[in-house]
Structures are given as structure tokens and as C-alpha cells.
XYZ file of C-alpha atoms in Angstrom:
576
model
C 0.000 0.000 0.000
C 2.346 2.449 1.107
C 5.049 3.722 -1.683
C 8.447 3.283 0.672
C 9.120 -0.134 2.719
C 9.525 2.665 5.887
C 5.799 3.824 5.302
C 4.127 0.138 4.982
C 6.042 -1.491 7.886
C 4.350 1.891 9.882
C 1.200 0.730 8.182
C 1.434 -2.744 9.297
C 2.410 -1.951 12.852
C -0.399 0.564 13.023
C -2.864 -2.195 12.059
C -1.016 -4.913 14.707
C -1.829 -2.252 17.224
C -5.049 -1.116 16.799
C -6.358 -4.508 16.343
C -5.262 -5.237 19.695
C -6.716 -2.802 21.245
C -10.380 -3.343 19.219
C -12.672 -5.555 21.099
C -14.555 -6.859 17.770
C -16.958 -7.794 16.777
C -19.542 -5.996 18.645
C -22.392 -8.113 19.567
C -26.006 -6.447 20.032
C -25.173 -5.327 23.516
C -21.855 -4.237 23.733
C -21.610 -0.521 23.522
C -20.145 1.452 20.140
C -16.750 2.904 20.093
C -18.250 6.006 19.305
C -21.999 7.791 19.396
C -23.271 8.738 15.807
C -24.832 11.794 15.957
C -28.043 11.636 14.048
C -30.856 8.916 14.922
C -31.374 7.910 11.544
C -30.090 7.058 7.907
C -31.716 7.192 4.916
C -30.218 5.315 1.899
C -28.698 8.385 0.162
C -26.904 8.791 3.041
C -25.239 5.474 3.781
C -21.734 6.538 1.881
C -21.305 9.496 4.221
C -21.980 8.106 7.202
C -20.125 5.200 6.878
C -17.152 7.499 5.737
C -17.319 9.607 8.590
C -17.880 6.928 11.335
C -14.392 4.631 9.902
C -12.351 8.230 9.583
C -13.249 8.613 13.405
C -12.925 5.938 14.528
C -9.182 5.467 13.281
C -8.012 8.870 13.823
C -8.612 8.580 17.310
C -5.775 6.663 17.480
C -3.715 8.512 15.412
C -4.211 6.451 12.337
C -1.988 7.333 9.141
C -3.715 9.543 6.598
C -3.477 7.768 3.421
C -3.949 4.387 5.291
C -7.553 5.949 7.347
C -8.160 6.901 3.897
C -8.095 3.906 2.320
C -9.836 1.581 5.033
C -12.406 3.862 4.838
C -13.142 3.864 1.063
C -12.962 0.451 1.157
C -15.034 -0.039 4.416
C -17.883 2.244 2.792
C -17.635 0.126 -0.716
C -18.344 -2.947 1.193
C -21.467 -1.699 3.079
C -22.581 -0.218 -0.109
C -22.612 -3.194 -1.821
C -24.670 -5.394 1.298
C -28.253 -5.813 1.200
C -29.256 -3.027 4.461
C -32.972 -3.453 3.328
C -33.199 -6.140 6.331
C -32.503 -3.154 8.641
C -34.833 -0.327 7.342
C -37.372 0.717 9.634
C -40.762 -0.350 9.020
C -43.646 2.744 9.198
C -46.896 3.405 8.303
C -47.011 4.976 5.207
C -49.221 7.851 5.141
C -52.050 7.730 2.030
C -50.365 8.757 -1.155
C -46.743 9.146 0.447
C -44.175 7.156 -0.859
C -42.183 5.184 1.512
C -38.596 5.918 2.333
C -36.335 3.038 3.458
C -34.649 4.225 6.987
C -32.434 2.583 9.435
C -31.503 3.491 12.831
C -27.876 5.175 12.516
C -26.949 3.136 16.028
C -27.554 0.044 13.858
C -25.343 0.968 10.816
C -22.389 2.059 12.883
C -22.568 -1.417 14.699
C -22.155 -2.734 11.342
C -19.291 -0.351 10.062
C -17.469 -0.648 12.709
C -17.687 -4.624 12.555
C -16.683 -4.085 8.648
C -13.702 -2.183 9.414
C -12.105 -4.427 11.278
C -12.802 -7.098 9.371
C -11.159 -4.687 6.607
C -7.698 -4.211 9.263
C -7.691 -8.109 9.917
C -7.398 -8.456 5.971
C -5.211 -5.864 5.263
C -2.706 -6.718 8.061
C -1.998 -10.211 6.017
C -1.714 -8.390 2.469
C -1.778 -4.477 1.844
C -3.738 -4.215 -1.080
C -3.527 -0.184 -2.191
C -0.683 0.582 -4.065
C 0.195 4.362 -4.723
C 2.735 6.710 -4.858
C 3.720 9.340 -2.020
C 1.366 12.224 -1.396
C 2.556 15.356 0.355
C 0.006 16.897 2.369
C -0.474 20.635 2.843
C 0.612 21.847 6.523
C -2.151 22.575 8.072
C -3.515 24.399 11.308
C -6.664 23.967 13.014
C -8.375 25.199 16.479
C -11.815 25.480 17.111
C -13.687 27.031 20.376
C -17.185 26.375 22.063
C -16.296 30.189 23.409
C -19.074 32.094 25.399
C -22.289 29.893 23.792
C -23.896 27.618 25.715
C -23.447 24.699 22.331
C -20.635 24.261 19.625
C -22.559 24.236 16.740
C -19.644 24.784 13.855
C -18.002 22.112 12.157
C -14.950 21.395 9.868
C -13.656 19.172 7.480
C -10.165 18.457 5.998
C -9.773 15.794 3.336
C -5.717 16.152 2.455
C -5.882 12.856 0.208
C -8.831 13.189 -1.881
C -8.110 10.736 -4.406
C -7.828 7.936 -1.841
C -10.876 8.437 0.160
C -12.566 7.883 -3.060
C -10.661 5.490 -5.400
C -9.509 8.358 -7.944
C -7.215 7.113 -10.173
C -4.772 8.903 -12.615
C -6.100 12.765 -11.376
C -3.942 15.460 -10.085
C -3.544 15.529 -6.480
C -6.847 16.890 -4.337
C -7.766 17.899 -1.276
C -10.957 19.230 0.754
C -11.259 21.747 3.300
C -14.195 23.458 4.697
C -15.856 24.965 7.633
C -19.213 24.743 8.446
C -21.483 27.607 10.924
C -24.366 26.251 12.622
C -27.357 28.184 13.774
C -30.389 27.093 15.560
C -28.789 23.544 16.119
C -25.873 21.631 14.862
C -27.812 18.842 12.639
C -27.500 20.525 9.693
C -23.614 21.714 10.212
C -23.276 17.847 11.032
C -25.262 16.886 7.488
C -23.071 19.289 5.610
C -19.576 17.784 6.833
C -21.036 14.449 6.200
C -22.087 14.693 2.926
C -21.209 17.479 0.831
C -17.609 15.995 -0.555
C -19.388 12.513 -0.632
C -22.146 14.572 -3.271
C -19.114 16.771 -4.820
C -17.346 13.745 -6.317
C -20.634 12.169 -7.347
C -21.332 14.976 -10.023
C -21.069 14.484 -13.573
C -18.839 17.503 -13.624
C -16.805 17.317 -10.904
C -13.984 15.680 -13.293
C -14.036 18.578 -16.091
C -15.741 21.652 -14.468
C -15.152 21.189 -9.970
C -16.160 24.995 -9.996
C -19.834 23.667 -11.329
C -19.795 20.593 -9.729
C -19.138 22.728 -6.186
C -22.517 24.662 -6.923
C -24.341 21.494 -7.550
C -23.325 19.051 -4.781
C -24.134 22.428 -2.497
C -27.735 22.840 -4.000
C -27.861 19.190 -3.989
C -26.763 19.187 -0.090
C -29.858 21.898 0.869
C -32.312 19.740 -1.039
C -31.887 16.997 0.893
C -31.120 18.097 4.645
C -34.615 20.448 3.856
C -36.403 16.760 3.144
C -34.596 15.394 6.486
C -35.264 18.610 8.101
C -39.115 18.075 7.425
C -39.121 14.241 8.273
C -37.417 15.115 11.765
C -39.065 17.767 12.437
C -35.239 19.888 12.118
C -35.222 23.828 12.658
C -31.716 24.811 11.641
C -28.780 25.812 9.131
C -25.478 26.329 8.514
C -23.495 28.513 6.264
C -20.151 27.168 4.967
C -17.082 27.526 2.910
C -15.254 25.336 0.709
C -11.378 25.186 -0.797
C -11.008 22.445 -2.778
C -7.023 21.922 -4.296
C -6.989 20.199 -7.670
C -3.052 20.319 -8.810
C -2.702 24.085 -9.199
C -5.900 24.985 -9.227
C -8.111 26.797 -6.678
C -11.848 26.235 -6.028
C -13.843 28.477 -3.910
C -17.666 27.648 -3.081
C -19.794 29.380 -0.168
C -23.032 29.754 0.941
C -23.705 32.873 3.924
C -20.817 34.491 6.227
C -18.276 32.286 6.408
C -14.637 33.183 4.480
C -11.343 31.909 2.865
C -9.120 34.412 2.475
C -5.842 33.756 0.554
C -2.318 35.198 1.336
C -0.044 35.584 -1.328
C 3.616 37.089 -0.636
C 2.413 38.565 2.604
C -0.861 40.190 0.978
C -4.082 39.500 1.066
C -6.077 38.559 -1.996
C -9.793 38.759 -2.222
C -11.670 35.179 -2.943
C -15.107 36.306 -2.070
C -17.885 38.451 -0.958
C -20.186 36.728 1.831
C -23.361 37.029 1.400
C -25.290 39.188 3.864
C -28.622 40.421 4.157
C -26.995 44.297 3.753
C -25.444 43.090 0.694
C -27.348 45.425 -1.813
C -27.863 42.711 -4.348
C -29.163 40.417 -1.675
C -31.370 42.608 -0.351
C -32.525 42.840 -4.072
C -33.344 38.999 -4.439
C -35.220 39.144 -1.274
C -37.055 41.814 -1.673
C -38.046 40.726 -4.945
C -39.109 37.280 -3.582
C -41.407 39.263 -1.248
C -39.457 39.284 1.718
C -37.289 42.116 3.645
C -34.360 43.066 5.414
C -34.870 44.963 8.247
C -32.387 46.323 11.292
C -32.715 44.160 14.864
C -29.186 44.477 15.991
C -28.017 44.081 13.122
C -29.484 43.332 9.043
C -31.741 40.547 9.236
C -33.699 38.619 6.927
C -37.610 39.215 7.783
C -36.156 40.472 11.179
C -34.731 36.681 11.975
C -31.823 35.579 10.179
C -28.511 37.504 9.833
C -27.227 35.370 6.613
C -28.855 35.698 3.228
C -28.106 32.273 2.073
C -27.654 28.456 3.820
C -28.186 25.028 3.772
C -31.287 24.254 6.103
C -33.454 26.688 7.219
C -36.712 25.311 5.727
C -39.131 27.802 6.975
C -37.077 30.344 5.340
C -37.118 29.119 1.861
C -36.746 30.684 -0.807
C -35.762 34.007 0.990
C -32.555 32.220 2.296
C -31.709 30.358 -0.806
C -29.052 27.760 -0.870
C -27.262 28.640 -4.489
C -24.020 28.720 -3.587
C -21.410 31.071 -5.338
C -18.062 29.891 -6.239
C -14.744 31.198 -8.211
C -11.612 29.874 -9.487
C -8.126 30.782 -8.832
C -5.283 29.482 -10.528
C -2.146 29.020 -8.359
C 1.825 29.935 -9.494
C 3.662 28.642 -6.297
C 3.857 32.494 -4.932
C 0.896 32.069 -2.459
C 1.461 31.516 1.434
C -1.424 30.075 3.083
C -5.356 30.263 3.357
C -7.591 31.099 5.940
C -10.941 29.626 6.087
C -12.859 30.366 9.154
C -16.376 31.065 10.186
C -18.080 34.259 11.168
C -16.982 34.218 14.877
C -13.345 35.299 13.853
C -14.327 37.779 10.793
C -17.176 39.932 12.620
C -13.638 40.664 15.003
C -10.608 40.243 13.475
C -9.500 41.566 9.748
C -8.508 39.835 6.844
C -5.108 42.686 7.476
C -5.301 42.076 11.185
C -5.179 37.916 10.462
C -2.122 38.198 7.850
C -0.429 40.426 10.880
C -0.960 37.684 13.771
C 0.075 34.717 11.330
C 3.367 36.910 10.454
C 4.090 37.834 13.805
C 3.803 34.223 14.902
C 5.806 33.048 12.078
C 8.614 35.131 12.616
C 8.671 34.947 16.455
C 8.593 30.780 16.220
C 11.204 30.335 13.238
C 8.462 29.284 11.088
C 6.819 26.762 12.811
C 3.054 26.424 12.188
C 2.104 24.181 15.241
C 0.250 27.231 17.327
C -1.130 29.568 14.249
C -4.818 28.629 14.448
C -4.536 28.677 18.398
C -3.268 32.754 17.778
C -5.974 33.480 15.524
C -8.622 32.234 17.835
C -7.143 34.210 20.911
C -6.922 37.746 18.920
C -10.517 36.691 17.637
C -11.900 35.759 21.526
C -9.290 38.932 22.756
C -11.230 41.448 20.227
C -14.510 40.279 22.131
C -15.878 37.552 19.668
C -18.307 35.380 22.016
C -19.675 33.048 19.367
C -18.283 29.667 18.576
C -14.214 29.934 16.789
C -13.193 27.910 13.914
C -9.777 28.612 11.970
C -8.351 26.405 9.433
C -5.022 27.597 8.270
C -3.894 25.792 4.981
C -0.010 26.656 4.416
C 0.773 26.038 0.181
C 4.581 26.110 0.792
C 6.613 25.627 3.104
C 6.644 28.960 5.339
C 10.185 28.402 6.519
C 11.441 28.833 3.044
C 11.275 32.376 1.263
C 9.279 32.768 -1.178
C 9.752 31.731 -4.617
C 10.935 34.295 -7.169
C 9.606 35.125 -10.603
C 12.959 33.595 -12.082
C 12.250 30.231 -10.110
C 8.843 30.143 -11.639
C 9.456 29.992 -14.544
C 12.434 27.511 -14.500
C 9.875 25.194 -12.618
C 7.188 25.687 -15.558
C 10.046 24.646 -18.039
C 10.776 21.757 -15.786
C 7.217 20.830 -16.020
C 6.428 21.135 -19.978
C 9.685 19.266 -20.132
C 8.215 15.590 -19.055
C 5.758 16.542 -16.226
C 2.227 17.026 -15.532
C 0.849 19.970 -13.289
C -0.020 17.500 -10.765
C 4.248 16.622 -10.479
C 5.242 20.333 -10.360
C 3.201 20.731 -6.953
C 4.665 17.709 -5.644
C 8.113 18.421 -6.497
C 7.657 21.636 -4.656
C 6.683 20.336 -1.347
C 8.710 17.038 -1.546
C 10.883 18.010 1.338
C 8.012 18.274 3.727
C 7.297 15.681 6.393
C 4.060 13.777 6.115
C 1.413 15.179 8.468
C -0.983 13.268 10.375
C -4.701 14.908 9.144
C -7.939 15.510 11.376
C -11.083 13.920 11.518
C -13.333 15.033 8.536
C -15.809 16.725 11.032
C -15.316 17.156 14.249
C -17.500 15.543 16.930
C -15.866 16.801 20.194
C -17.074 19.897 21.095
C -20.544 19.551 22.958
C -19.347 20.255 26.904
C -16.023 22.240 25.875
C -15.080 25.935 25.643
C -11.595 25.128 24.589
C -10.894 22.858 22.297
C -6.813 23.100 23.047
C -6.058 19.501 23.030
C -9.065 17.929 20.374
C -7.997 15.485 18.632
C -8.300 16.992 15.176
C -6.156 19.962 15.520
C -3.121 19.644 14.003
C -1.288 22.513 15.908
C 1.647 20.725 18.498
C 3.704 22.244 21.173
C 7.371 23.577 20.999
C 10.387 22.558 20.827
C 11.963 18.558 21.910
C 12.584 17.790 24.571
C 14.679 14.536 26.551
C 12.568 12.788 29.496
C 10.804 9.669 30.543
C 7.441 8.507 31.076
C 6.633 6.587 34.259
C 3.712 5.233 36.052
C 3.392 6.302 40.008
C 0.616 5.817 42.509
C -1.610 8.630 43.684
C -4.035 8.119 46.397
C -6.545 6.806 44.773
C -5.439 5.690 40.682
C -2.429 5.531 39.213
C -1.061 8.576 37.299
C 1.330 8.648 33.976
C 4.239 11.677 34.859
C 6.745 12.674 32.340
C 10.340 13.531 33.518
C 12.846 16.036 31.955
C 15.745 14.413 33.449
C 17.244 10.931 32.404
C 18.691 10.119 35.722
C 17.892 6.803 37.177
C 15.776 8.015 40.770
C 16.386 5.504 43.639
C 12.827 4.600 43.518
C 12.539 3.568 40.138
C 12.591 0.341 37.933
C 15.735 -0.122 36.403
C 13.736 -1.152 33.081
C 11.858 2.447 32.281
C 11.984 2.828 29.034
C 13.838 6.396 28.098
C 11.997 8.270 25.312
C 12.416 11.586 23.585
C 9.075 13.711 22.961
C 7.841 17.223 21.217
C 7.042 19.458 25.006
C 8.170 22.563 26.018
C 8.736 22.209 29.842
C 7.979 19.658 32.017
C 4.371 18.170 32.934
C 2.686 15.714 35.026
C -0.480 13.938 33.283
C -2.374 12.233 35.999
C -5.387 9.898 35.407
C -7.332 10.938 38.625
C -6.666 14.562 40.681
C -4.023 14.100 43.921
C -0.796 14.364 44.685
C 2.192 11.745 43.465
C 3.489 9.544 45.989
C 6.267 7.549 44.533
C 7.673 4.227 46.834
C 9.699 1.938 45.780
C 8.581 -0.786 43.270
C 10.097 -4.214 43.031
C 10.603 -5.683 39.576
C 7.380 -7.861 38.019
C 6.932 -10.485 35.475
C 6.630 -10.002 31.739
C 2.975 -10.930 32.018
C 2.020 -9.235 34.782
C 3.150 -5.932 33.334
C 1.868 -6.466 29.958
C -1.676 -7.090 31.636
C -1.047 -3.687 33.738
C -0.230 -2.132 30.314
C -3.318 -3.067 28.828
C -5.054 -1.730 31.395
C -3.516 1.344 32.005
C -3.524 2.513 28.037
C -7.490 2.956 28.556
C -6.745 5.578 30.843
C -4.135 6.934 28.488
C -6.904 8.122 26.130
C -8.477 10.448 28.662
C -4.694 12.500 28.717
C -5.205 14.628 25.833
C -2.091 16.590 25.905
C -0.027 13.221 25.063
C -2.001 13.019 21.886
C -0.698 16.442 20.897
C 3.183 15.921 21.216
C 2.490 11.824 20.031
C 1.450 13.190 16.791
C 4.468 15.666 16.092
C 6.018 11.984 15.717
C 3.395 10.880 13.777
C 2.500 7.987 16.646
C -0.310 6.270 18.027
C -1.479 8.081 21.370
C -2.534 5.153 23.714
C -1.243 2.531 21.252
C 2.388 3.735 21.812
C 1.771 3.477 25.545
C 1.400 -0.288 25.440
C 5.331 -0.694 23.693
C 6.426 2.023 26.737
C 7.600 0.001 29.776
C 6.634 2.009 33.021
C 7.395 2.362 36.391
C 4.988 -0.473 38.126
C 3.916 -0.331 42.052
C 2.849 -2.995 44.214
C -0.559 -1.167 45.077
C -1.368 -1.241 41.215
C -2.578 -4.788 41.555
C -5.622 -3.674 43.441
C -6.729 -1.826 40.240
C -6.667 -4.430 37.812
């Protein structure tokens, strides 16, 4: 599968390990790795879903891109092609209503998640994918609750397009996209689930993505309206799209969300959001028989403060959901996009943003880990108290200056001497390390105001730094502590495994609040300790802040906690 030995021996130890730690199959009572968050699943929807709920589920351990990628596409193909008729619902059909096939979402996932595994068991005896290196585009992501009582925004990020859904022989592609709830998450949830899934479905999407964009968005409000009206569903969401084919740009949006792009420091306009106070909006309502009147600020028939959005139902057709969209072809000077939702744009300027990402840049020797996490502070700091999403999508590499006019064109000539556009862009990110990608929506936000250590941001802390993890007892649990210092303490097991991690200063992670109390431990059998270890790494997933620094080594969270020999104490075995 992978295209170096180095990259499918990660592969196959990734699979080793996380088929260990899966307790498959799931029988009818055993509980699901993870909640889906919609009760039910009608068939156009099955893809999505099943997309979303394998992408999860592996990158919560840290899964590989390319290889969460490909499980998925081939976990999804697999439940497409099973009968799930056996599983639809059966309702009364009202007089003159056509019946429409549902299943309880709680029941597909069940199945999914039994699928992929099956899928890891097969792939761990023979890789089957075959493909050549992809670089990724650096990216940055943080997202914030804030001062609102729910999180109702959502992202995606797709950086391997082409695998997720079996393209063959196309440029490189990738996704990105933020989605702004209002009046509920559902349809900010529907959007991240399906939009892609109904982008690459459109006859145009291989010869015209700009049209295709337009479509799978009008096709995405169509059919959250129908759920909407079957569930009974009072919401929307705005959104913006980026979507990177080779050296090509594709912009789509719907309502107040933005992408702005930098380009040699400055910023270049993609689009105009659409807003009730926009004068040609205000035409199209007002023409539909609707108005726009002031209540704190331009609303649509006094309720709505976004002309257009998927959803909304009851506000059809004054809130339309014909998304705009624009192309922008790329030359290798541009920097970095911004997408982000309304929360940081009512605040913060596209000027302001270019400043903060500059300023960071320079102070930090060009690392990226912490940009999003900035923009989100000057957004909250300039009094934003809605929900925070940032996406920060660096095109080069922003530790190298950028290109001149002179190495353009020598890289053109390179290109029309034997390459394709799609070779040019990889030849000028070659030197980049693979990064490990986020979830395609994010699902963790419900009870948090900070969103610091989630497990799809792909900012990491500072610089390395030489320690060891060990396992001590506190008075009531056992706690994980990392130490800077390598020395041996008298209380410790000769056998602690010294490791070398991404952290800026030194931290204690404990499982349960209370103070360490370290005695000494003596030495345990090989069994005994690899039971304690098997234990102890389901704690490991509730200590966030290892995930962060685990993935600047593009690691396994709690999975590389089960290779780590610890500290053990006598008083453990009480626990197990």
C-alpha cells in the first residue's frame, strides 16, 4: 500500500496495534466505540456516514492519513454493496406518500465498525492499495465552544482526496471546509457528512469542480430540507469550501463564512459573503417578497442575519441555498489560506489575520504548530463570544522564502519538459514531512469551551525535549508523569523505558486529581506488566495533551503506551 518499505512497515504496525486494542466484533449489547450523531439514515446517506464513522474511529488513534483513507473507502464500498434493506425501519405509510427506506444510525455504525475491522484483519496479512507518495499541505486547526452555551460549527479536511474515493490517474486533491451552525448543529453535522461525498458524485466534478461545487451544495440543501421536514429539524449552517486540484483553486460558499488567501504577505480577495446588507441580496429578497430589516443588526424578515444556507426550511426561498463559487489558478507564490467562520471575521480583519500569522511566524522560526490557536485568541481577545473555527492551509513551506519570478518559470520549463501539473506541486513540497490529518468533522465539542487539546487539531507544542514517562501511585489511581531528566531516581525500575518527545517544559499527566506519591517498586513479570499495560492505556486516552506531542512523531497516542515500559507499584494490583 504504502510507496516506501519505511511507510508500509508503519502501516502494518499501526494495524497490529489497533487490532489489539479493538474488542470486535460488537455483539447487540456491547456498547459502540463512538456515538453517531443523528438517529437515523436514509439510503442516500449510507456513503457518508459510513465514511465519517471509519475516519473517526481510526483517527482517534492517530491512524496514518493515506492508510484511514483507504480503510475507509474500502469499508464504505463494502457496506454499499450489502443488502441493508433487512434493517430499514418499518412505518406506516401515510395515504399517497411514498415510503422511504430508513435505518436506525446506532444500527449501521454497529455494522461499520464490525466491517472495518474485518477490513484491518485483511489488510494486516496483504496491503492491497498501491500508490505513490502524497505530500500533504501543513495545516492548522483550532476550534472554540467560546461564550455559547453549544458548539454548533463544524470542519472538514480531506488532504488525500483521491484515496478516500478510489480516484485514479487525477492530479492531487484535497478538501477543506468549515461549516457555521445556527439554531442547532444537525445541519452543520449533514453538511460535513455529505457534501464531498455529493461533490465527487457529479457528472462535472472531473471537467468543471467549480460547477460541480454549486451542484453538490444545491444538492446538499435539497436533501437536509427533506430530512429537516421528516425530523421535524429547525436549523442551518453557512459554509465555505477550498477544494485543491493540482494548481488549481476552487472556492464555493453559501452565507458568512470566508477563505481568504495570502499571497507574498498580501491578502487577496476570494469572495464576498453574502449578507442580508449586501445590496444585491437585499434585491433577491425583496423581490421574492421578503425584507431586510435592522434588529441588531441586518436581518432577513427580522430573523436571520445570513442571506443564504443550507437548512433553514421555513425560510425558503428568501434564504436560498445557491451557492457562489470562483476559481483561482495558483503559481507557487501564495502563502497560506484562511478559512474560518463568522466568529473570527465579525472581530478580526482579513489585514489584522495576515499580521498575527506573520508575527507568529517570525517569532517561532516558522513553525506552524500554534497559528490557528493565535488566531482564535486575537478573535476571543477582540470580544468575539460566538463559537471559533480557523483552518489555516499553508501552500509552501513557510520556513522557506518565497519563490521568485525567475524560479517560476524555471519550474514551468521543468514541467512542460516531461511533467504534468499534478508533479510540479509535488516536487515543490517534496521536502516536507508527512502530516498526520484531522477527523473530517469534528464531533468533540458539545461540553467544551476550549478545544486546546481535540484530537483533530493539528497545531503541536514547541520545541523537543529529553525525558521519561513513568507510572506512580496517587491516592486513589495511578497517574502517567513525564520527567525532563534521564537520571535513574532511587525509587525507580531499572527497566523504564527512556523516550524523547515534542514538550516545552515539564508536565505531570495524571489519570485521577491528587498528589504523586512515589515508593519503591520491586521488579514484576513479563505478564504481569503487559496485563497492567493493557489496562492502564485505557486511561491513556483520557490525557489529551499526550495526543498532541504523540502526533508531532506521527505515533499512536494510547497505542504507543502499550510498547512504553513504566514504572509499576505494588498497590497497582488492586486496580486491575
Amino acid at each position: 500500500m504504502a510507496g516506501s518499505a519505511a511507510e508500509e512497515k508503519t502501516f502494518r504496525r499501526f494495524l497490529e496495534l489497533f487490532l489489539r486494542e479493538m474488542k470486535m466484533p460488537l455483539q447487540e449489547s456491547d456498547p459502540l466505540p463512538m456515538r453517531p450523531l443523528s438517529d437515523l439514515v436514509s439510503e442516500d446517506e449510507v456513503e457518508g456516514e459510513c465514511l465519517d464513522l471509519c475516519l473517526q474511529h481510526l483517527y482517534k488513534y492517530n491512524c496514518p492519513c493515506s492508510l484511514a483513507a483507504a480503510l475507509a473507502r474500502a469499508t464504505a464500498d463494502s457496506m454499499l454493496q450489502t443488502d441493508l434493506s433487512v434493517h430499514h425501519l418499518s412505518k406506516t405509510v401515510e395515504d399517497g406518500a411514498e415510503p422511504f427506506p430508513q435505518m436506525e444510525s446506532v444500527k449501521l455504525a454497529r455494522l461499520v465498525f464490525n466491517r472495518l475491522f474485518e477490513m484491518c484483519c485483511l489488510w494486516l496479512k496483504e496491503l492491497p492499495f498501491h500508490r505513490r507518495p502524497q505530500p500533504y499541505y501543513e495545516t492548522s486547526i483550532h476550534a472554540i465552544k467560546n461564550m455559547r452555551r453549544k458548539m454548533e460549527d463544524k470542519h472538514v479536511i480531506i488532504p488525500d482526496f483521491n484515496t478516500l474515493f478510489n480516484i485514479q490517474d487525477q492530479e492531487e486533491q484535497a478538501f477543506f471546509a468549515v461549516f457555521d451552525g445556527h439554531g442547532g448543529v444537525d445541519a452543520a453535522i449533514y453538511a460535513a457528512n455529505h457534501l464531498h461525498v455529493n461533490l465527487v458524485h457529479q457528472e462535472s466534478f472531473n471537467h468543471d469542480p467549480g460547477e460541480a461545487l454549486y451542484r453538490a451544495f444545491k444538492l446538499t440543501d435539497e436533501r437536509f430540507v427533506k430530512k429537516a421536514s421528516r425530523e421535524n429539524l429547525r436549523c442551518g449552517t453557512t459554509g465555505v469550501v477550498t477544494f485543491l486540484r493540482g494548481r488549481t483553486l476552487y472556492v464555493a460558499w453559501l452565507g458568512d463564512s470566508q477563505v481568504i488567501l495570502v499571497r507574498r504577505g498580501q491578502v487577496v480577495e476570494l469572495m464576498k459573503p453574502h449578507k442580508p446588507d449586501r445590496e444585491d441580496e437585499k434585491q433577491r429578497i425583496e423581490a421574492l417578497g421578503g425584507c431586510v430589516i435592522w434588529f441588531g443588526t441586518w436581518r432577513v424578515n427580522g430573523s436571520l442575519s445570513v442571506s443564504r444556507a443550507i437548512g433553514d426550511s421555513e425560510h425558503k426561498p428568501y434564504i436560498c441555498g445557491d451557492a457562489d463559487h470562483s476559481i483561482f489558478p495558483l503559481d507557487g507564490s501564495e502563502d497560506y489560506l484562511i478559512l474560518a467562520c463568522d466568529g473570527f471575521w465579525d472581530t478580526v480583519s482579513p489585514d489584522e489575520a495576515v499580521r498575527v500569522v506573520s508575527d507568529h511566524l517570525q517569532e517561532n522560526s516558522g513553525d506552524t504548530t500554534m497559528v490557528a490557536h493565535k488566531l482564535v485568541a486575537s478573535a476571543r481577545d477582540a470580544g468575539s463570544s460566538d463559537n471559533i473555527t480557523v483552518i489555516v492551509v499553508f501552500l509552501r513551506d513557510p520556513r522557506s522564502p518565497p519563490p521568485t519570478s525567475t524560479e517560476d518559470d524555471e519550474e514551468e520549463r521543468d514541467g512542460g519538459e516531461g511533467g504534468s501539473t499534478a508533479d510540479i506541486g509535488v516536487k515543490g513540497r517534496s521536502g516536507w514531512p508527512l502530516q498526520q490529518c484531522s477527523a473530517p468533522a469534528d464531533l468533540g465539542y458539545e461540553d467544551r469551551t476550549d478545544s486546546f487539546t481535540d484530537r483533530t487539531s493539528l497545531s503541536f507544542l514547541g520545541p523537543s525535549l529529553k525525558g521519561r514517562i513513568s507510572l506512580t501511585q496517587g491516592p486513589r489511581q495511578p497517574c502517567f508523569s513525564f520527567h525532563p531528566d534521564l537520571r535513574t531516581a532511587p525509587h525507580l525500575c531499572q527497566e523504564e523505558h527512556l523516550m524523547s518527545f515534542s514538550f516545552p517544559y515539564p508536565m505531570t499527566f495524571p489519570m485521577y486529581t491528587g498528589s504523586l506519591n512515589t515508593s519503591p517498586v520491586p521488579y514484576c513479570s513479563q505478564s504481569y506488566r503487559h496485563k497492567l499495560m493493557r489496562s492502564i492505556q485505557k486511561e491513556c486516552n483520557k490525557v489529551c495533551s499526550l495526543r498532541c506531542y504523540f502526533r508531532r512523531h506521527r505515533t499512536y497516542s494510547s497505542l504507543l503506551i502499550a510498547e512504553v515500559e513504566m514504572l509499576t507499584l505494588k498497590s497497582v494490583r488492586a486496580y486491575l
